[in-house]
Amino acid sequence: LRLLDAKEDVAGIKVEGLPRDEIHAELDEHGQAADIVLIRPTPKGLSHSYLQLKHSASHPEENWTWSRLLTRRAKTKPLSSVLGKLAGLLKAVKFEGNFSIVTNQPISASVAMDIERLIRSDIKPAVTDVDLFSKLKKGLGLTSRQVVTFLKAWDLTGFASASRLMMESEVIQRLASMADADARDDSNLLQKRVATLMLPESTNDP
């Protein structure tokens, strides 16, 4: 949809896979952390935004806490948490670009305040934040400087995103403002195309 909107600066979107370029050529399993990659042109070249999708139909009100963000998905893999995987991806691309967790669930207010405070403190956290900072370094597999860089690259606007029903309505409304044809038909075609791109066999499709 962003590609169709003249007001957006998105020049390309990659679904369920990474762009086929030199930057992402040898990321291996780190690339699995991104469900969608938004590509934007900048004066210095292309910029990438890595999105991880986490929709919950059963518990939309549940907050994203540090515990949820840092809990391992595999006990034998120290960096298998939601944030651990994203940290691995950002580190692999040398912290070029930014990332977002796109979900209908909100981020815990304390987590948002912690992030703001840690960024402001840089690599010298306040005494009350030393334990959290150490926990992040261990849970993300990053150095002190890399943790701060990682937090600065985190776009928090993806939390508490609109529900799927609201998103579908927005798609139809926006398509209707851009085309004279039946907007719902266009929406259905777009939905089918995205679904096709998300199939395993479509990983390398542009």
Short mmCIF file of C-alpha atoms in Angstrom, two decimals:
data_model
loop_
_atom_site.label_atom_id
_atom_site.label_comp_id
_atom_site.label_asym_id
_atom_site.label_seq_id
_atom_site.Cartn_x
_atom_site.Cartn_y
_atom_site.Cartn_z
CA LEU A 1 0.00 0.00 0.00
CA ARG A 2 2.86 2.38 0.80
CA LEU A 3 4.21 1.86 -2.71
CA LEU A 4 0.94 3.21 -4.11
CA ASP A 5 0.89 6.27 -1.86
CA ALA A 6 2.64 9.24 -3.44
CA LYS A 7 3.10 10.79 0.02
CA GLU A 8 5.23 7.88 1.23
CA ASP A 9 8.99 7.66 0.64
CA VAL A 10 9.02 3.85 0.50
CA ALA A 11 10.59 2.72 -2.78
CA GLY A 12 10.39 -1.03 -2.23
CA ILE A 13 9.00 -3.70 0.09
CA LYS A 14 10.34 -7.21 0.66
CA VAL A 15 7.99 -9.70 2.31
CA GLU A 16 9.26 -12.85 4.05
CA GLY A 17 12.83 -12.45 2.92
CA LEU A 18 15.64 -9.95 2.55
CA PRO A 19 16.59 -7.79 -0.45
CA ARG A 20 19.00 -9.53 -2.80
CA ASP A 21 21.93 -7.18 -2.50
CA GLU A 22 25.47 -7.10 -1.14
CA ILE A 23 24.41 -5.95 2.34
CA HIS A 24 22.08 -8.90 2.91
CA ALA A 25 23.90 -11.54 0.87
CA GLU A 26 25.37 -13.58 3.74
CA LEU A 27 23.14 -12.97 6.77
CA ASP A 28 22.02 -16.59 7.05
CA GLU A 29 19.66 -17.13 10.01
CA HIS A 30 19.87 -13.47 11.09
CA GLY A 31 17.62 -12.59 8.18
CA GLN A 32 14.79 -14.60 9.72
CA ALA A 33 14.24 -11.83 12.29
CA ALA A 34 12.56 -9.60 9.70
CA ASP A 35 9.13 -10.41 8.29
CA ILE A 36 9.05 -7.29 6.12
CA VAL A 37 11.78 -4.92 4.91
CA LEU A 38 10.92 -1.39 3.81
CA ILE A 39 13.40 0.18 1.40
CA ARG A 40 13.80 3.95 1.17
CA PRO A 41 16.16 6.06 -0.96
CA THR A 42 18.43 8.52 0.86
CA PRO A 43 21.23 10.86 -0.28
CA LYS A 44 23.72 8.25 0.96
CA GLY A 45 22.01 5.31 -0.73
CA LEU A 46 19.24 2.93 0.25
CA SER A 47 17.94 2.78 3.83
CA HIS A 48 16.26 -0.31 5.29
CA SER A 49 13.60 -0.66 7.98
CA TYR A 50 13.23 -4.19 9.38
CA LEU A 51 9.76 -5.07 10.65
CA GLN A 52 8.85 -8.06 12.80
CA LEU A 53 5.10 -8.79 12.96
CA LYS A 54 3.54 -9.93 16.23
CA HIS A 55 -0.27 -9.85 16.04
CA SER A 56 -2.33 -11.26 18.92
CA ALA A 57 -6.05 -11.88 18.50
CA SER A 58 -6.54 -13.48 21.92
CA HIS A 59 -4.65 -11.00 24.14
CA PRO A 60 -4.47 -7.62 22.39
CA GLU A 61 -4.18 -5.78 25.71
CA GLU A 62 -1.10 -7.65 26.97
CA ASN A 63 1.94 -5.40 27.35
CA TRP A 64 5.37 -6.04 25.91
CA THR A 65 7.66 -6.09 28.95
CA TRP A 66 11.41 -6.64 29.15
CA SER A 67 10.67 -10.20 30.24
CA ARG A 68 8.66 -10.94 27.08
CA LEU A 69 11.14 -9.17 24.85
CA LEU A 70 14.16 -11.04 26.27
CA THR A 71 12.72 -14.51 26.92
CA ARG A 72 14.52 -17.16 24.88
CA ARG A 73 12.45 -19.00 22.30
CA ALA A 74 14.94 -21.88 22.40
CA LYS A 75 16.63 -22.78 25.69
CA THR A 76 19.86 -23.80 23.95
CA LYS A 77 20.12 -20.51 22.03
CA PRO A 78 20.97 -17.52 24.27
CA LEU A 79 20.05 -14.98 21.60
CA SER A 80 16.75 -16.54 20.48
CA SER A 81 14.49 -13.95 22.15
CA VAL A 82 12.48 -11.44 20.10
CA LEU A 83 15.01 -8.70 20.81
CA GLY A 84 17.96 -11.09 20.62
CA LYS A 85 17.13 -12.04 17.03
CA LEU A 86 16.65 -8.41 16.02
CA ALA A 87 19.93 -7.47 17.67
CA GLY A 88 21.66 -10.20 15.66
CA LEU A 89 20.15 -8.82 12.46
CA LEU A 90 21.12 -5.21 13.20
CA LYS A 91 24.63 -6.27 14.14
CA ALA A 92 24.95 -8.31 10.93
CA VAL A 93 24.05 -5.27 8.80
CA LYS A 94 26.43 -3.11 10.87
CA PHE A 95 23.54 -1.20 12.47
CA GLU A 96 22.58 0.42 9.18
CA GLY A 97 18.85 1.20 9.17
CA ASN A 98 16.25 0.76 11.90
CA PHE A 99 13.75 -1.81 13.14
CA SER A 100 10.27 -2.07 14.59
CA ILE A 101 8.07 -4.66 16.24
CA VAL A 102 4.66 -4.19 14.61
CA THR A 103 1.94 -5.46 16.90
CA ASN A 104 -1.54 -4.62 18.11
CA GLN A 105 -0.26 -4.99 21.67
CA PRO A 106 1.16 -2.00 23.57
CA ILE A 107 4.67 -1.61 24.90
CA SER A 108 4.97 -1.40 28.67
CA ALA A 109 5.21 2.22 29.79
CA SER A 110 8.19 1.34 31.98
CA VAL A 111 10.05 -0.21 29.02
CA ALA A 112 9.49 2.92 26.92
CA MET A 113 10.80 5.10 29.76
CA ASP A 114 13.77 2.79 30.31
CA ILE A 115 14.73 3.03 26.63
CA GLU A 116 14.54 6.82 26.64
CA ARG A 117 16.60 7.02 29.81
CA LEU A 118 19.27 4.57 28.63
CA ILE A 119 19.71 6.42 25.34
CA ARG A 120 20.09 9.68 27.22
CA SER A 121 22.69 8.13 29.57
CA ASP A 122 24.66 6.71 26.64
CA ILE A 123 27.22 4.09 27.74
CA LYS A 124 27.25 5.33 31.35
CA PRO A 125 23.88 4.30 32.80
CA ALA A 126 22.69 5.59 36.15
CA VAL A 127 23.31 3.39 39.17
CA THR A 128 19.67 2.31 39.14
CA ASP A 129 20.00 1.19 35.49
CA VAL A 130 23.27 -0.76 35.75
CA ASP A 131 21.54 -4.13 36.25
CA LEU A 132 19.15 -3.54 33.33
CA PHE A 133 21.99 -2.39 31.07
CA SER A 134 24.01 -5.51 31.93
CA LYS A 135 20.94 -7.68 31.29
CA LEU A 136 20.51 -6.10 27.86
CA LYS A 137 24.16 -6.61 26.94
CA LYS A 138 23.92 -10.28 27.85
CA GLY A 139 20.48 -10.86 26.34
CA LEU A 140 21.35 -9.12 23.07
CA GLY A 141 24.94 -10.26 22.75
CA LEU A 142 26.12 -6.67 22.25
CA THR A 143 28.74 -4.35 23.70
CA SER A 144 27.76 -1.26 25.69
CA ARG A 145 28.11 1.00 22.65
CA GLN A 146 26.19 -1.43 20.46
CA VAL A 147 23.32 -1.61 22.97
CA VAL A 148 22.89 2.17 22.84
CA THR A 149 23.07 2.14 19.03
CA PHE A 150 20.51 -0.67 18.94
CA LEU A 151 18.08 1.21 21.20
CA LYS A 152 18.43 4.35 19.06
CA ALA A 153 17.50 2.30 15.98
CA TRP A 154 14.33 0.98 17.62
CA ASP A 155 11.17 2.59 16.22
CA LEU A 156 8.56 2.19 18.96
CA THR A 157 5.65 3.42 16.84
CA GLY A 158 4.90 -0.15 15.74
CA PHE A 159 3.42 -1.03 19.13
CA ALA A 160 -0.36 -0.80 19.65
CA SER A 161 -0.89 -0.76 15.88
CA ALA A 162 -4.41 -0.90 14.45
CA SER A 163 -6.28 -4.19 14.40
CA ARG A 164 -6.46 -6.17 11.18
CA LEU A 165 -10.07 -5.10 10.63
CA MET A 166 -9.15 -1.43 10.97
CA MET A 167 -6.17 -1.94 8.67
CA GLU A 168 -8.38 -3.56 6.01
CA SER A 169 -10.79 -0.63 6.20
CA GLU A 170 -7.91 1.82 5.83
CA VAL A 171 -6.57 -0.09 2.83
CA ILE A 172 -9.96 0.10 1.08
CA GLN A 173 -10.36 3.80 1.89
CA ARG A 174 -6.90 4.71 0.70
CA LEU A 175 -7.21 2.65 -2.46
CA ALA A 176 -10.55 4.30 -3.16
CA SER A 177 -8.88 7.72 -3.02
CA MET A 178 -6.22 6.63 -5.51
CA ALA A 179 -8.24 4.70 -8.09
CA ASP A 180 -11.63 4.78 -9.76
CA ALA A 181 -12.00 0.98 -9.83
CA ASP A 182 -13.71 -1.03 -7.13
CA ALA A 183 -11.47 -0.57 -4.10
CA ARG A 184 -12.45 -3.87 -2.51
CA ASP A 185 -11.40 -5.77 -5.65
CA ASP A 186 -8.05 -3.97 -5.58
CA SER A 187 -7.71 -4.77 -1.89
CA ASN A 188 -8.39 -8.45 -2.51
CA LEU A 189 -5.81 -8.58 -5.29
CA LEU A 190 -3.24 -6.90 -3.07
CA GLN A 191 -4.01 -9.29 -0.22
CA LYS A 192 -3.62 -12.33 -2.49
CA ARG A 193 -0.29 -11.01 -3.79
CA VAL A 194 1.07 -10.50 -0.28
CA ALA A 195 -0.14 -13.98 0.74
CA THR A 196 1.64 -15.46 -2.27
CA LEU A 197 4.88 -13.67 -1.40
CA MET A 198 4.74 -15.08 2.13
CA LEU A 199 4.82 -18.68 0.88
CA PRO A 200 8.19 -20.47 1.37
CA GLU A 201 8.65 -20.98 -2.36
CA SER A 202 8.39 -17.23 -2.94
CA THR A 203 11.34 -16.33 -0.68
CA ASN A 204 13.48 -15.06 -3.55
CA ASP A 205 10.75 -13.27 -5.44
CA PRO A 206 11.33 -9.50 -5.86
#
